Amino acid sequence: MLVRRAVVPAPPDGGWGWVVVLAAFLQSALVFGILRSFGVFFVKFVAHFQELSGRISWITSIGIAVQQFASPVGTALSSHYGARPVVMVGGFLSGLGLLLASFATRLVHLYLSIGLLSGFGWALVFTPSVASVARYFKRRRTLATSLAFTGVGISSFAFSPLFQFLMDTYAWRGALMIVAAMSFNLIVCGALIRPLTLKDDVSPGKLTVCNLFGLQLLSHCPFMRFVVAITLVNTGYFIPYVHLVARARELGFDEYQAAFLMSLTAAADLCGRLFSGWLGSCRSSRLIHLLVAWTSLTGISLLLIAWGHTYPLLVAISLGYGFFSGALTPVVFSIVPEIVGIENIFSAMGLLQMIESIGGLLGSPLSGWLRDLTGNYTASFLAAGSFLLAGSLVLTTVPNFSPCLTPPDWHDARLGREAGDDSHLTTVAPADLSPEKCLGGPAAEQTPVKS
């Protein structure tokens, strides 16, 4: 059956878009909430499979890597078939992977089920959902994106004690079955993403690998500078989540004080996302300026962790880091349509997720290597802050940061046109340039101006 879709002249900035935001909220909670809370299963897996901790930790590492590296596949399929069926299939695969994991008898089964199958399902869910939110909003895009991302913070609080309760009650196999049932709800969330056809959408023409995956964006200089900047940011961004507790223990604070720092960081992260969404929706705010500000402040807070030697000071710095890093995230995804145009949003977000994952994979090992080399975490956090400050410097070269940095063909680039391409212009005959036709009426009938 042929389905006819109405063409919308511009993002509706509301309406059904808020239902899409709710769907993205639940999807971010069920993807990254599960990933962040999966450490609860860690001890049980070590005891059951009699494996080293390092080998067990590869379960979530594979899942995160597959989710990010396979993002272009999810966005390419969404560009061709629409986000709704892609997200629904991804929800089924993520739930199926967790369900199969409950029957695992060897560690490699968990690598394949959770790491590979669920990870690929998460790739089909997350980025297309965020891109769909961006397509439904323009003026309120940052607010909508930040509301969608609050699902990560809320679920991070709720899922850890919930998973622990499920394991205490049903053992780890039963707990995984229930978590799988929760993940199958991603199918329902995907069904809520109503297709939206915008006037600016460009017909892909002949289907090729290049236009399916948006590989032409690799020659889009403003976008690639943005990607380099976010990759630098991503290199230092996650280091506190891995090493802040160890840094606090290194300074002599007990395990409860160290763990409390992470709780404070998560709470501040949630507040930062909401504040950033409100500020970004203000008409007077320019997103690229906000992104540079949040990135710089996050980098400075990481530098300060290296000099925070008292617990009250470390608490204050952790609150600052959580707030600024939380504020940074929704702006990153909201600014992509301004750089590449809303018609390229799926391809751009997929490529961004894939390339920036390189920084995320290198950051923690580099931080650990610096700790082993120097004997403490001071150099690790100095390096983390330096990466974010370097990223903020690269962001200042992105067009629209300053009028003098915006080339004349910037708007052509955003619309996917090459410089000098005049195919979008209309040829007008010389006879049509008469005053009567240009001004809408005979020149003699124009009202004379009194002197």
Coordinates of C-alpha atoms in Angstrom, one line a residue:
M1 CA 0.0 0.0 0.0
L2 CA 1.3 3.4 -1.0
V3 CA 1.4 5.9 1.9
R4 CA 1.2 9.6 1.0
R5 CA 2.9 11.9 3.4
A6 CA 2.0 15.5 3.8
V7 CA 5.0 17.9 3.3
V8 CA 5.5 20.3 6.2
P9 CA 7.1 23.6 5.3
A10 CA 9.1 23.8 8.6
P11 CA 9.6 21.9 11.8
P12 CA 6.3 22.2 13.8
D13 CA 8.1 23.1 17.0
G14 CA 5.6 21.3 19.1
G15 CA 2.4 19.2 18.6
W16 CA 3.3 15.5 18.0
G17 CA 6.9 16.5 18.5
W18 CA 6.4 16.4 22.3
V19 CA 5.3 12.8 21.9
V20 CA 8.6 12.1 20.0
V21 CA 10.5 13.8 22.9
L22 CA 8.8 11.4 25.3
A23 CA 9.7 8.5 23.2
A24 CA 13.3 9.7 23.0
F25 CA 13.3 10.2 26.8
L26 CA 12.3 6.6 27.4
Q27 CA 14.8 5.4 24.7
S28 CA 17.7 7.2 26.2
A29 CA 16.7 5.8 29.6
L30 CA 16.5 2.2 28.4
V31 CA 19.7 2.4 26.4
F32 CA 22.2 4.4 28.5
G33 CA 20.4 3.8 31.8
I34 CA 21.0 0.1 31.3
L35 CA 24.6 0.6 30.1
R36 CA 25.5 2.8 33.0
S37 CA 23.9 0.5 35.6
F38 CA 25.2 -2.8 34.2
G39 CA 28.0 -2.7 36.6
V40 CA 25.6 -4.2 39.2
F41 CA 25.9 -7.5 37.3
F42 CA 29.7 -7.3 37.3
V43 CA 30.4 -9.1 40.6
K44 CA 27.9 -11.9 39.8
F45 CA 29.4 -12.5 36.4
V46 CA 32.9 -12.7 37.9
A47 CA 31.8 -15.2 40.5
H48 CA 29.7 -17.3 38.1
F49 CA 32.0 -17.5 35.1
Q50 CA 35.3 -17.6 37.2
E51 CA 36.9 -15.0 34.9
L52 CA 39.1 -12.0 35.5
S53 CA 37.5 -8.6 36.0
G54 CA 39.2 -7.3 32.9
R55 CA 37.6 -9.9 30.7
I56 CA 34.1 -9.3 32.2
S57 CA 34.4 -5.6 31.6
W58 CA 34.6 -6.2 27.9
I59 CA 30.9 -7.0 27.9
T60 CA 29.8 -3.3 28.2
S61 CA 32.9 -2.1 26.3
I62 CA 31.8 -4.1 23.3
G63 CA 28.2 -2.9 23.7
I64 CA 29.2 0.8 23.8
A65 CA 31.7 0.4 20.9
V66 CA 29.2 -1.4 18.6
Q67 CA 26.5 1.2 19.5
Q68 CA 28.7 4.1 18.4
F69 CA 30.5 2.5 15.5
A70 CA 27.2 1.1 14.0
S71 CA 25.4 4.5 14.3
P72 CA 25.9 5.3 10.6
V73 CA 24.0 2.1 9.8
G74 CA 21.0 3.2 11.9
T75 CA 21.0 6.7 10.4
A76 CA 21.4 5.4 6.8
L77 CA 18.5 3.0 7.2
S78 CA 16.4 5.8 8.8
S79 CA 17.2 8.2 5.9
H80 CA 15.9 5.5 3.4
Y81 CA 13.1 3.8 5.4
G82 CA 12.2 6.3 8.1
A83 CA 13.1 6.3 11.8
R84 CA 10.0 4.4 13.0
P85 CA 10.7 0.9 11.6
V86 CA 14.4 1.2 12.2
V87 CA 14.0 2.1 15.9
M88 CA 11.4 -0.7 16.3
V89 CA 13.7 -3.3 14.9
G90 CA 16.5 -1.9 17.1
G91 CA 14.3 -2.3 20.2
F92 CA 13.6 -5.9 19.3
L93 CA 17.3 -6.7 18.8
S94 CA 18.3 -5.1 22.1
G95 CA 15.7 -7.0 24.1
L96 CA 16.5 -10.2 22.3
G97 CA 20.2 -9.8 23.1
L98 CA 19.5 -9.4 26.8
L99 CA 17.1 -12.3 26.8
L100 CA 19.6 -14.6 25.1
A101 CA 22.2 -13.5 27.7
S102 CA 20.1 -14.9 30.5
F103 CA 20.8 -18.4 29.0
A104 CA 24.6 -17.9 28.7
T105 CA 26.8 -20.7 29.8
R106 CA 30.1 -19.1 28.7
L107 CA 31.5 -15.6 28.7
V108 CA 31.7 -15.5 24.9
H109 CA 27.9 -15.9 24.9
L110 CA 27.6 -12.6 26.8
Y111 CA 30.0 -10.9 24.3
L112 CA 27.8 -12.0 21.4
S113 CA 24.4 -11.4 23.0
I114 CA 24.8 -8.2 25.0
G115 CA 27.9 -6.8 23.3
L116 CA 27.1 -7.5 19.7
L117 CA 23.4 -8.1 19.3
S118 CA 22.1 -5.6 21.9
G119 CA 24.8 -3.1 21.0
F120 CA 23.7 -3.2 17.4
G121 CA 20.1 -2.8 18.5
W122 CA 21.1 0.3 20.6
A123 CA 22.8 1.7 17.5
L124 CA 19.5 1.5 15.6
V125 CA 17.6 3.1 18.5
F126 CA 19.6 6.0 19.9
T127 CA 20.8 8.2 17.1
P128 CA 17.7 8.0 14.9
S129 CA 15.6 8.9 18.0
V130 CA 17.7 12.0 18.7
A131 CA 17.7 13.0 15.0
S132 CA 13.9 12.7 15.0
V133 CA 13.6 15.1 17.8
A134 CA 15.8 17.6 15.9
R135 CA 13.5 17.3 12.9
Y136 CA 10.4 18.1 14.9
F137 CA 11.8 21.3 16.5
K138 CA 13.7 24.4 15.4
R139 CA 13.4 27.3 17.9
R140 CA 12.8 24.9 20.9
R141 CA 15.3 22.3 19.5
T142 CA 17.8 22.6 22.4
L143 CA 15.0 22.4 25.0
A144 CA 13.5 19.4 23.4
T145 CA 16.8 17.6 23.1
S146 CA 17.7 18.3 26.7
L147 CA 14.4 17.0 27.9
A148 CA 15.0 13.8 25.9
F149 CA 18.5 13.4 27.4
T150 CA 17.2 13.7 31.0
G151 CA 16.1 10.1 30.7
V152 CA 19.8 9.1 31.1
G153 CA 20.2 10.9 34.4
I154 CA 17.0 9.8 35.9
S155 CA 17.4 6.1 34.9
S156 CA 21.0 6.1 36.2
F157 CA 19.6 6.9 39.7
A158 CA 16.8 4.4 39.4
F159 CA 18.2 1.4 37.6
S160 CA 21.2 0.5 39.9
P161 CA 19.1 -0.2 43.0
L162 CA 16.3 -1.8 40.8
F163 CA 18.8 -4.2 39.2
Q164 CA 20.3 -5.1 42.6
F165 CA 16.8 -5.8 43.9
L166 CA 16.0 -8.0 40.9
M167 CA 19.2 -10.0 41.3
D168 CA 18.6 -10.5 45.0
T169 CA 15.1 -11.7 44.3
Y170 CA 15.4 -13.7 41.0
A171 CA 19.2 -14.2 40.6
W172 CA 21.1 -12.8 37.7
R173 CA 19.4 -14.9 35.0
G174 CA 15.9 -13.9 36.1
A175 CA 17.0 -10.2 36.5
L176 CA 18.3 -10.2 32.9
M177 CA 15.0 -11.6 31.6
I178 CA 13.1 -8.7 33.3
V179 CA 15.6 -6.2 31.9
A180 CA 15.0 -7.7 28.5
A181 CA 11.3 -7.3 28.9
M182 CA 12.0 -3.6 29.8
S183 CA 14.0 -3.2 26.6
F184 CA 11.3 -4.6 24.4
N185 CA 9.3 -1.5 25.3
L186 CA 11.7 0.3 22.9
I187 CA 9.5 -1.2 20.2
V188 CA 6.5 0.8 21.5
C189 CA 8.7 3.9 21.8
G190 CA 9.7 3.5 18.1
A191 CA 6.1 3.3 17.0
L192 CA 5.5 6.7 18.5
I193 CA 8.0 8.4 16.1
R194 CA 5.6 9.6 13.4
P195 CA 7.2 10.2 10.0
L196 CA 7.8 13.8 9.2
T197 CA 8.5 15.1 5.6
L198 CA 9.9 18.6 5.5
K199 CA 10.0 21.0 2.5
D200 CA 13.9 21.1 2.8
D201 CA 14.2 17.4 2.4
V202 CA 16.2 16.5 -0.7
S203 CA 15.4 13.5 -2.8
P204 CA 18.4 11.2 -2.6
G205 CA 18.0 10.3 -6.3
K206 CA 19.9 7.1 -7.3
L207 CA 20.7 5.1 -4.2
T208 CA 24.5 4.7 -3.6
V209 CA 26.7 4.0 -0.7
C210 CA 27.8 7.6 -0.7
N211 CA 24.3 9.2 -0.3
L212 CA 23.0 6.3 1.9
F213 CA 25.6 6.9 4.6
G214 CA 26.1 10.6 3.9
L215 CA 29.7 10.2 3.0
Q216 CA 29.6 13.5 1.1
L217 CA 29.7 15.2 4.5
L218 CA 33.3 14.0 4.9
S219 CA 34.2 16.8 2.5
H220 CA 32.0 19.4 4.3
C221 CA 34.7 21.5 6.0
P222 CA 32.6 23.2 8.7
F223 CA 31.1 19.8 9.7
M224 CA 34.5 18.1 9.8
R225 CA 35.9 20.9 12.0
F226 CA 33.0 20.4 14.3
V227 CA 33.6 16.6 14.4
V228 CA 37.3 17.1 15.2
A229 CA 36.3 19.4 18.1
I230 CA 33.7 17.0 19.5
T231 CA 36.2 14.1 19.3
L232 CA 38.7 16.1 21.3
V233 CA 36.0 16.9 23.8
N234 CA 35.0 13.2 24.0
T235 CA 38.5 12.2 24.8
G236 CA 38.5 14.0 28.1
Y237 CA 34.7 14.1 28.8
F238 CA 34.3 10.6 30.4
I239 CA 37.5 10.4 32.4
P240 CA 35.8 11.5 35.7
Y241 CA 33.2 8.7 35.3
V242 CA 36.1 6.2 35.3
H243 CA 38.7 7.8 37.6
L244 CA 37.0 10.4 39.9
V245 CA 36.3 7.8 42.6
A246 CA 39.9 6.5 42.4
R247 CA 41.2 10.1 42.6
A248 CA 39.1 10.6 45.8
R249 CA 40.4 7.4 47.3
E250 CA 44.0 8.4 46.4
L251 CA 43.5 11.6 48.4
G252 CA 42.5 9.5 51.5
F253 CA 38.7 9.7 51.5
D254 CA 36.7 6.6 52.3
E255 CA 34.7 4.7 49.7
Y256 CA 31.4 6.2 50.7
Q257 CA 32.7 9.7 50.3
A258 CA 34.2 8.8 47.0
A259 CA 30.9 7.3 45.7
F260 CA 28.9 10.3 46.9
L261 CA 30.9 12.5 44.5
M262 CA 29.5 10.5 41.6
S263 CA 26.0 10.9 43.0
L264 CA 26.4 14.6 43.2
T265 CA 27.9 14.7 39.7
A266 CA 24.8 12.8 38.3
A267 CA 22.4 15.2 40.1
A268 CA 24.2 18.3 38.8
D269 CA 24.3 16.7 35.3
L270 CA 20.5 16.5 35.3
C271 CA 20.2 20.1 36.4
G272 CA 22.7 21.2 33.7
R273 CA 20.8 19.5 30.9
L274 CA 17.5 21.2 31.9
F275 CA 19.1 24.7 32.3
S276 CA 21.0 24.3 29.0
G277 CA 17.7 23.4 27.2
W278 CA 16.0 26.5 28.6
L279 CA 18.9 28.8 27.8
G280 CA 19.3 27.4 24.3
S281 CA 15.6 28.0 23.5
C282 CA 16.0 31.7 24.3
R283 CA 16.0 33.8 21.1
S284 CA 19.0 35.8 22.2
S285 CA 21.2 32.7 22.6
R286 CA 23.5 31.5 19.8
L287 CA 24.1 27.8 20.2
I288 CA 27.8 27.9 19.0
H289 CA 28.6 30.4 21.7
L290 CA 26.8 28.3 24.4
L291 CA 28.7 25.2 23.2
V292 CA 32.1 27.0 23.4
A293 CA 31.2 28.3 26.9
W294 CA 30.0 25.0 28.3
T295 CA 33.0 23.1 26.8
S296 CA 35.5 25.6 28.2
L297 CA 33.9 25.6 31.7
T298 CA 33.9 21.7 31.7
G299 CA 37.6 21.7 30.7
I300 CA 38.4 24.2 33.5
S301 CA 36.5 22.1 36.1
L302 CA 38.6 19.1 35.1
L303 CA 41.8 21.1 35.5
L304 CA 40.6 22.1 39.0
I305 CA 40.1 18.5 40.0
A306 CA 43.9 18.1 39.8
W307 CA 44.3 20.7 42.5
G308 CA 41.3 19.8 44.7
H309 CA 42.8 18.2 47.8
T310 CA 40.1 18.9 50.4
Y311 CA 36.8 17.1 50.4
P312 CA 34.6 20.3 50.4
L313 CA 36.6 21.6 47.4
L314 CA 36.3 18.3 45.6
V315 CA 32.5 18.4 46.2
A316 CA 32.2 21.9 44.7
I317 CA 34.4 21.0 41.7
S318 CA 32.4 17.8 41.1
L319 CA 29.1 19.7 41.2
G320 CA 30.6 22.2 38.7
Y321 CA 31.8 19.4 36.4
G322 CA 28.4 17.6 36.5
F323 CA 26.5 20.8 35.7
F324 CA 28.7 22.0 32.9
S325 CA 29.1 18.6 31.3
G326 CA 25.4 18.0 31.4
A327 CA 24.7 21.4 29.8
L328 CA 27.2 20.6 27.0
T329 CA 25.5 17.4 25.8
P330 CA 22.2 18.6 24.4
V331 CA 23.8 21.6 22.7
V332 CA 26.2 19.3 20.7
F333 CA 23.3 17.5 19.1
S334 CA 21.1 20.6 18.7
I335 CA 23.8 22.5 16.7
V336 CA 24.3 19.8 14.0
P337 CA 21.3 20.9 11.9
E338 CA 22.6 24.4 11.9
I339 CA 25.8 23.2 10.3
V340 CA 24.6 20.6 7.8
G341 CA 20.9 21.5 7.4
I342 CA 18.0 19.5 8.7
E343 CA 17.8 17.4 5.5
N344 CA 21.2 15.8 6.4
I345 CA 20.6 15.3 10.1
F346 CA 20.4 11.5 10.1
S347 CA 23.7 11.0 8.2
A348 CA 25.5 13.8 10.1
M349 CA 24.6 12.4 13.5
G350 CA 25.6 8.9 12.5
L351 CA 29.0 10.0 11.3
L352 CA 29.5 12.2 14.4
Q353 CA 28.8 9.3 16.8
M354 CA 31.1 7.0 14.9
I355 CA 34.1 9.3 14.7
E356 CA 33.8 10.8 18.2
S357 CA 33.8 7.3 19.7
I358 CA 37.5 7.2 18.9
G359 CA 38.1 9.9 21.5
G360 CA 35.9 8.0 24.0
L361 CA 37.9 4.8 23.5
L362 CA 41.3 6.5 23.8
G363 CA 40.6 8.8 26.8
S364 CA 40.3 6.3 29.6
P365 CA 43.4 4.2 28.6
L366 CA 45.4 7.4 28.2
S367 CA 44.3 8.6 31.6
G368 CA 45.3 5.2 33.2
W369 CA 48.7 5.2 31.4
L370 CA 49.4 8.7 32.8
R371 CA 48.5 7.5 36.3
D372 CA 50.9 4.5 36.0
L373 CA 53.6 6.8 34.6
T374 CA 53.4 9.5 37.3
G375 CA 52.0 7.6 40.2
N376 CA 48.9 9.8 40.7
Y377 CA 45.9 11.1 38.8
T378 CA 47.0 14.8 38.7
A379 CA 48.4 14.5 35.1
S380 CA 45.3 12.5 34.1
F381 CA 42.9 15.2 34.9
L382 CA 45.2 17.9 33.5
A383 CA 45.2 16.1 30.2
A384 CA 41.4 15.6 30.3
G385 CA 40.9 19.3 30.8
S386 CA 43.4 20.2 28.1
F387 CA 41.5 18.1 25.6
L388 CA 38.3 19.9 26.3
L389 CA 39.9 23.3 26.1
A390 CA 41.5 22.3 22.8
G391 CA 38.1 21.3 21.5
S392 CA 36.6 24.6 22.5
L393 CA 39.4 26.4 20.5
V394 CA 38.6 24.3 17.4
L395 CA 34.9 25.2 17.8
T396 CA 35.7 28.9 17.4
T397 CA 36.6 28.1 13.8
V398 CA 33.1 26.8 13.0
P399 CA 31.1 29.3 10.9
N400 CA 28.5 31.4 12.7
F401 CA 30.8 31.7 15.8
S402 CA 31.8 35.1 14.5
P403 CA 30.5 37.0 11.4
C404 CA 34.0 37.3 10.1
L405 CA 34.4 33.5 10.1
T406 CA 31.2 32.9 8.0
P407 CA 32.1 32.6 4.3
P408 CA 29.7 33.9 1.6
D409 CA 28.8 30.4 0.5
W410 CA 28.0 29.2 4.1
H411 CA 24.2 29.0 3.4
D412 CA 24.9 27.1 0.2
A413 CA 27.0 24.6 2.2
R414 CA 24.2 24.2 4.7
L415 CA 21.8 23.3 2.0
G416 CA 24.1 20.7 0.5
R417 CA 25.0 22.8 -2.5
E418 CA 28.5 23.3 -3.9
A419 CA 29.9 26.8 -4.0
G420 CA 28.8 28.5 -7.3
D421 CA 25.9 26.1 -7.9
D422 CA 23.0 28.2 -9.2
S423 CA 20.6 25.3 -9.9
H424 CA 18.3 26.6 -7.2
L425 CA 17.9 30.0 -8.9
T426 CA 15.1 30.9 -11.4
T427 CA 15.8 32.4 -14.8
V428 CA 13.7 35.5 -15.5
A429 CA 13.2 37.0 -18.9
P430 CA 14.2 40.7 -19.4
A431 CA 10.6 41.6 -20.1
D432 CA 9.5 40.4 -16.7
L433 CA 11.9 42.9 -15.0
S434 CA 9.6 45.9 -15.8
P435 CA 8.6 48.1 -12.9
E436 CA 5.0 47.1 -13.4
K437 CA 5.7 43.4 -12.7
C438 CA 8.4 43.9 -10.1
L439 CA 6.3 46.2 -8.0
G440 CA 3.0 44.5 -8.5
G441 CA 1.2 47.2 -10.6
P442 CA 1.6 50.0 -13.2
A443 CA 4.2 52.5 -12.4
A444 CA 1.8 55.3 -13.2
E445 CA -0.5 54.2 -10.4
Q446 CA 2.1 54.5 -7.7
T447 CA 1.3 57.0 -5.0
P448 CA 3.4 60.1 -5.5
V449 CA 5.7 61.2 -2.7
K450 CA 5.0 64.7 -1.4
S451 CA 8.0 66.9 -1.2

